Amino acid sequence: MSPRSETVMNEQRRQILEMLAEGRITAAEAERLIIALERQQPGTPPGVEPRPRPRPKYLRVLVDAPDGAGEDGGSRVNMRIPLQLLRAGVRLTSLIPPQAVTKVNAELSRSGVEFDLADLKPQHLEELIDHLDDVVIDIDDPEAKVQVFCE
């Protein structure tokens, strides 16, 4: 890594930490930003082994509603869905009889969801999970803050 790119990365890391200190982002958001920053490095310094990226284990959904937005004066959702559950579910779809798959697909289509259950394969799920690892969805609206990401 050139001294210039190292300086830029250190400056970006400092900005992330400043936003965390000011309360503009959460610790989890700061961690994700720093990880993303490290992934953007053009190369690793000589003699340093790159860290293997850990496989995500959970799909995380966080919802924070300000006081007064929920029925009980405020609400918070913090879901950690094991990705292994999704993998097992995909494997179970192979056990569904073809007649049932046809009926499920027809009902999904009637509901406006164009999806063929027969096309769901374990390798497709692994590709999806690999891509989800790079996805962070943050939604801010006046009523709530929603985050969806893998960890």
PDB file of C-alpha atoms in Angstrom:
ATOM      1  CA  MET A   1       0.000   0.000   0.000  1.00  0.00           C
ATOM      2  CA  SER A   2       1.411   3.387  -0.907  1.00  0.00           C
ATOM      3  CA  PRO A   3       1.964   6.009   1.811  1.00  0.00           C
ATOM      4  CA  ARG A   4      -0.688   8.181   0.095  1.00  0.00           C
ATOM      5  CA  SER A   5      -3.405   5.491   0.178  1.00  0.00           C
ATOM      6  CA  GLU A   6      -2.490   4.634   3.784  1.00  0.00           C
ATOM      7  CA  THR A   7      -2.896   8.314   4.732  1.00  0.00           C
ATOM      8  CA  VAL A   8      -6.287   8.490   2.986  1.00  0.00           C
ATOM      9  CA  MET A   9      -7.450   5.316   4.745  1.00  0.00           C
ATOM     10  CA  ASN A  10      -6.295   6.612   8.138  1.00  0.00           C
ATOM     11  CA  GLU A  11      -8.157   9.881   7.501  1.00  0.00           C
ATOM     12  CA  GLN A  12     -11.332   7.992   6.565  1.00  0.00           C
ATOM     13  CA  ARG A  13     -10.999   5.801   9.665  1.00  0.00           C
ATOM     14  CA  ARG A  14     -10.585   8.953  11.808  1.00  0.00           C
ATOM     15  CA  GLN A  15     -13.751  10.445  10.236  1.00  0.00           C
ATOM     16  CA  ILE A  16     -15.692   7.268  11.044  1.00  0.00           C
ATOM     17  CA  LEU A  17     -14.514   7.382  14.648  1.00  0.00           C
ATOM     18  CA  GLU A  18     -15.436  11.077  14.892  1.00  0.00           C
ATOM     19  CA  MET A  19     -18.972  10.329  13.631  1.00  0.00           C
ATOM     20  CA  LEU A  20     -19.211   7.578  16.265  1.00  0.00           C
ATOM     21  CA  ALA A  21     -17.996   9.934  19.007  1.00  0.00           C
ATOM     22  CA  GLU A  22     -20.536  12.580  17.938  1.00  0.00           C
ATOM     23  CA  GLY A  23     -23.337  10.007  18.042  1.00  0.00           C
ATOM     24  CA  ARG A  24     -24.124  10.350  14.333  1.00  0.00           C
ATOM     25  CA  ILE A  25     -23.609   6.595  13.822  1.00  0.00           C
ATOM     26  CA  THR A  26     -23.799   3.546  16.088  1.00  0.00           C
ATOM     27  CA  ALA A  27     -20.878   1.321  17.047  1.00  0.00           C
ATOM     28  CA  ALA A  28     -22.227  -1.404  14.733  1.00  0.00           C
ATOM     29  CA  GLU A  29     -22.400   1.069  11.836  1.00  0.00           C
ATOM     30  CA  ALA A  30     -18.846   2.253  12.560  1.00  0.00           C
ATOM     31  CA  GLU A  31     -17.604  -1.329  12.584  1.00  0.00           C
ATOM     32  CA  ARG A  32     -19.271  -2.073   9.239  1.00  0.00           C
ATOM     33  CA  LEU A  33     -17.820   1.105   7.714  1.00  0.00           C
ATOM     34  CA  ILE A  34     -14.309   0.254   8.912  1.00  0.00           C
ATOM     35  CA  ILE A  35     -14.625  -3.293   7.549  1.00  0.00           C
ATOM     36  CA  ALA A  36     -15.810  -1.895   4.217  1.00  0.00           C
ATOM     37  CA  LEU A  37     -12.897   0.537   4.240  1.00  0.00           C
ATOM     38  CA  GLU A  38     -10.444  -2.328   4.822  1.00  0.00           C
ATOM     39  CA  ARG A  39     -11.983  -4.269   1.914  1.00  0.00           C
ATOM     40  CA  GLN A  40     -11.312  -1.315  -0.395  1.00  0.00           C
ATOM     41  CA  GLN A  41      -7.566  -1.498   0.235  1.00  0.00           C
ATOM     42  CA  PRO A  42      -5.738  -1.958  -3.082  1.00  0.00           C
ATOM     43  CA  GLY A  43      -3.403  -4.509  -1.535  1.00  0.00           C
ATOM     44  CA  THR A  44      -1.905  -5.679   1.704  1.00  0.00           C
ATOM     45  CA  PRO A  45       1.557  -4.614   2.825  1.00  0.00           C
ATOM     46  CA  PRO A  46       4.373  -7.078   2.046  1.00  0.00           C
ATOM     47  CA  GLY A  47       4.730  -9.773   4.684  1.00  0.00           C
ATOM     48  CA  VAL A  48       1.203  -9.300   6.016  1.00  0.00           C
ATOM     49  CA  GLU A  49      -1.307 -12.072   5.413  1.00  0.00           C
ATOM     50  CA  PRO A  50      -4.781 -10.798   4.511  1.00  0.00           C
ATOM     51  CA  ARG A  51      -7.429 -11.811   7.032  1.00  0.00           C
ATOM     52  CA  PRO A  52      -9.967 -14.228   5.601  1.00  0.00           C
ATOM     53  CA  ARG A  53     -13.429 -12.738   5.615  1.00  0.00           C
ATOM     54  CA  PRO A  54     -15.619 -14.662   8.047  1.00  0.00           C
ATOM     55  CA  ARG A  55     -18.806 -16.125   6.630  1.00  0.00           C
ATOM     56  CA  PRO A  56     -21.865 -14.322   7.908  1.00  0.00           C
ATOM     57  CA  LYS A  57     -23.876 -16.348  10.398  1.00  0.00           C
ATOM     58  CA  TYR A  58     -26.920 -14.148  10.902  1.00  0.00           C
ATOM     59  CA  LEU A  59     -29.272 -11.891   8.999  1.00  0.00           C
ATOM     60  CA  ARG A  60     -29.868  -8.974  11.346  1.00  0.00           C
ATOM     61  CA  VAL A  61     -32.943  -6.716  11.334  1.00  0.00           C
ATOM     62  CA  LEU A  62     -33.009  -3.741  13.713  1.00  0.00           C
ATOM     63  CA  VAL A  63     -35.925  -1.322  14.067  1.00  0.00           C
ATOM     64  CA  ASP A  64     -35.866   1.609  16.475  1.00  0.00           C
ATOM     65  CA  ALA A  65     -38.997   3.689  16.824  1.00  0.00           C
ATOM     66  CA  PRO A  66     -38.823   6.923  18.832  1.00  0.00           C
ATOM     67  CA  ASP A  67     -40.905   7.361  21.957  1.00  0.00           C
ATOM     68  CA  GLY A  68     -44.552   7.752  21.105  1.00  0.00           C
ATOM     69  CA  ALA A  69     -44.290   6.004  17.723  1.00  0.00           C
ATOM     70  CA  GLY A  70     -45.228   2.547  18.983  1.00  0.00           C
ATOM     71  CA  GLU A  71     -48.434   1.523  20.694  1.00  0.00           C
ATOM     72  CA  ASP A  72     -46.688   1.299  24.083  1.00  0.00           C
ATOM     73  CA  GLY A  73     -44.868   4.622  23.702  1.00  0.00           C
ATOM     74  CA  GLY A  74     -41.909   3.241  21.706  1.00  0.00           C
ATOM     75  CA  SER A  75     -40.785   0.037  20.119  1.00  0.00           C
ATOM     76  CA  ARG A  76     -37.607  -1.800  19.318  1.00  0.00           C
ATOM     77  CA  VAL A  77     -37.103  -4.866  17.152  1.00  0.00           C
ATOM     78  CA  ASN A  78     -33.791  -6.699  17.231  1.00  0.00           C
ATOM     79  CA  MET A  79     -33.935  -9.905  15.170  1.00  0.00           C
ATOM     80  CA  ARG A  80     -30.970 -12.198  14.555  1.00  0.00           C
ATOM     81  CA  ILE A  81     -31.997 -14.872  12.070  1.00  0.00           C
ATOM     82  CA  PRO A  82     -29.503 -17.722  11.720  1.00  0.00           C
ATOM     83  CA  LEU A  83     -28.569 -18.122   8.059  1.00  0.00           C
ATOM     84  CA  GLN A  84     -28.291 -21.846   8.778  1.00  0.00           C
ATOM     85  CA  LEU A  85     -32.082 -21.796   9.182  1.00  0.00           C
ATOM     86  CA  LEU A  86     -32.394 -20.470   5.625  1.00  0.00           C
ATOM     87  CA  ARG A  87     -29.991 -23.132   4.366  1.00  0.00           C
ATOM     88  CA  ALA A  88     -32.025 -25.877   6.063  1.00  0.00           C
ATOM     89  CA  GLY A  89     -35.251 -24.453   4.645  1.00  0.00           C
ATOM     90  CA  VAL A  90     -33.867 -24.544   1.117  1.00  0.00           C
ATOM     91  CA  ARG A  91     -32.855 -28.174   1.555  1.00  0.00           C
ATOM     92  CA  LEU A  92     -36.350 -28.969   2.833  1.00  0.00           C
ATOM     93  CA  THR A  93     -37.947 -27.589  -0.325  1.00  0.00           C
ATOM     94  CA  SER A  94     -36.582 -30.619  -2.190  1.00  0.00           C
ATOM     95  CA  LEU A  95     -38.934 -32.776  -0.080  1.00  0.00           C
ATOM     96  CA  ILE A  96     -42.085 -30.916  -1.175  1.00  0.00           C
ATOM     97  CA  PRO A  97     -44.144 -33.007  -3.618  1.00  0.00           C
ATOM     98  CA  PRO A  98     -44.347 -31.530  -7.155  1.00  0.00           C
ATOM     99  CA  GLN A  99     -48.151 -31.064  -6.906  1.00  0.00           C
ATOM    100  CA  ALA A 100     -47.699 -28.964  -3.769  1.00  0.00           C
ATOM    101  CA  VAL A 101     -44.963 -26.871  -5.428  1.00  0.00           C
ATOM    102  CA  THR A 102     -47.353 -26.131  -8.297  1.00  0.00           C
ATOM    103  CA  LYS A 103     -50.087 -25.034  -5.862  1.00  0.00           C
ATOM    104  CA  VAL A 104     -47.691 -22.874  -3.818  1.00  0.00           C
ATOM    105  CA  ASN A 105     -46.349 -21.191  -6.978  1.00  0.00           C
ATOM    106  CA  ALA A 106     -49.920 -20.529  -8.160  1.00  0.00           C
ATOM    107  CA  GLU A 107     -50.842 -18.924  -4.803  1.00  0.00           C
ATOM    108  CA  LEU A 108     -47.674 -16.843  -4.800  1.00  0.00           C
ATOM    109  CA  SER A 109     -48.434 -15.674  -8.329  1.00  0.00           C
ATOM    110  CA  ARG A 110     -52.019 -14.795  -7.371  1.00  0.00           C
ATOM    111  CA  SER A 111     -50.585 -12.684  -4.546  1.00  0.00           C
ATOM    112  CA  GLY A 112     -48.319 -10.856  -6.975  1.00  0.00           C
ATOM    113  CA  VAL A 113     -45.121 -12.737  -6.108  1.00  0.00           C
ATOM    114  CA  GLU A 114     -43.584 -14.182  -9.265  1.00  0.00           C
ATOM    115  CA  PHE A 115     -41.372 -16.882  -7.796  1.00  0.00           C
ATOM    116  CA  ASP A 116     -40.897 -20.534  -8.703  1.00  0.00           C
ATOM    117  CA  LEU A 117     -40.176 -22.644  -5.636  1.00  0.00           C
ATOM    118  CA  ALA A 118     -38.618 -25.317  -7.890  1.00  0.00           C
ATOM    119  CA  ASP A 119     -35.877 -22.829  -8.841  1.00  0.00           C
ATOM    120  CA  LEU A 120     -34.706 -22.472  -5.247  1.00  0.00           C
ATOM    121  CA  LYS A 121     -31.414 -24.388  -5.007  1.00  0.00           C
ATOM    122  CA  PRO A 122     -28.835 -24.528  -2.168  1.00  0.00           C
ATOM    123  CA  GLN A 123     -26.091 -23.071  -4.380  1.00  0.00           C
ATOM    124  CA  HIS A 124     -28.334 -20.068  -5.183  1.00  0.00           C
ATOM    125  CA  LEU A 125     -28.812 -19.433  -1.468  1.00  0.00           C
ATOM    126  CA  GLU A 126     -25.048 -19.523  -0.874  1.00  0.00           C
ATOM    127  CA  GLU A 127     -24.571 -16.966  -3.654  1.00  0.00           C
ATOM    128  CA  LEU A 128     -27.282 -14.793  -2.106  1.00  0.00           C
ATOM    129  CA  ILE A 129     -25.672 -15.042   1.337  1.00  0.00           C
ATOM    130  CA  ASP A 130     -22.273 -14.113  -0.132  1.00  0.00           C
ATOM    131  CA  HIS A 131     -23.842 -11.010  -1.701  1.00  0.00           C
ATOM    132  CA  LEU A 132     -25.835 -10.154   1.427  1.00  0.00           C
ATOM    133  CA  ASP A 133     -22.580  -9.871   3.344  1.00  0.00           C
ATOM    134  CA  ASP A 134     -21.807  -6.721   1.354  1.00  0.00           C
ATOM    135  CA  VAL A 135     -25.301  -5.250   1.735  1.00  0.00           C
ATOM    136  CA  VAL A 136     -26.300  -2.875   4.489  1.00  0.00           C
ATOM    137  CA  ILE A 137     -29.760  -1.353   4.311  1.00  0.00           C
ATOM    138  CA  ASP A 138     -30.391   1.685   6.503  1.00  0.00           C
ATOM    139  CA  ILE A 139     -33.786   3.368   6.347  1.00  0.00           C
ATOM    140  CA  ASP A 140     -34.337   6.562   8.278  1.00  0.00           C
ATOM    141  CA  ASP A 141     -37.786   8.064   8.388  1.00  0.00           C
ATOM    142  CA  PRO A 142     -39.437  10.367  10.908  1.00  0.00           C
ATOM    143  CA  GLU A 143     -41.103   7.405  12.616  1.00  0.00           C
ATOM    144  CA  ALA A 144     -38.359   4.776  12.793  1.00  0.00           C
ATOM    145  CA  LYS A 145     -34.867   3.698  11.879  1.00  0.00           C
ATOM    146  CA  VAL A 146     -34.552   0.313  10.133  1.00  0.00           C
ATOM    147  CA  GLN A 147     -31.307  -1.586   9.468  1.00  0.00           C
ATOM    148  CA  VAL A 148     -30.877  -4.912   7.664  1.00  0.00           C
ATOM    149  CA  PHE A 149     -27.420  -6.526   7.391  1.00  0.00           C
ATOM    150  CA  CYS A 150     -25.444  -9.757   7.811  1.00  0.00           C
ATOM    151  CA  GLU A 151     -23.046 -10.435  10.631  1.00  0.00           C
TER     152      GLU A 151
END
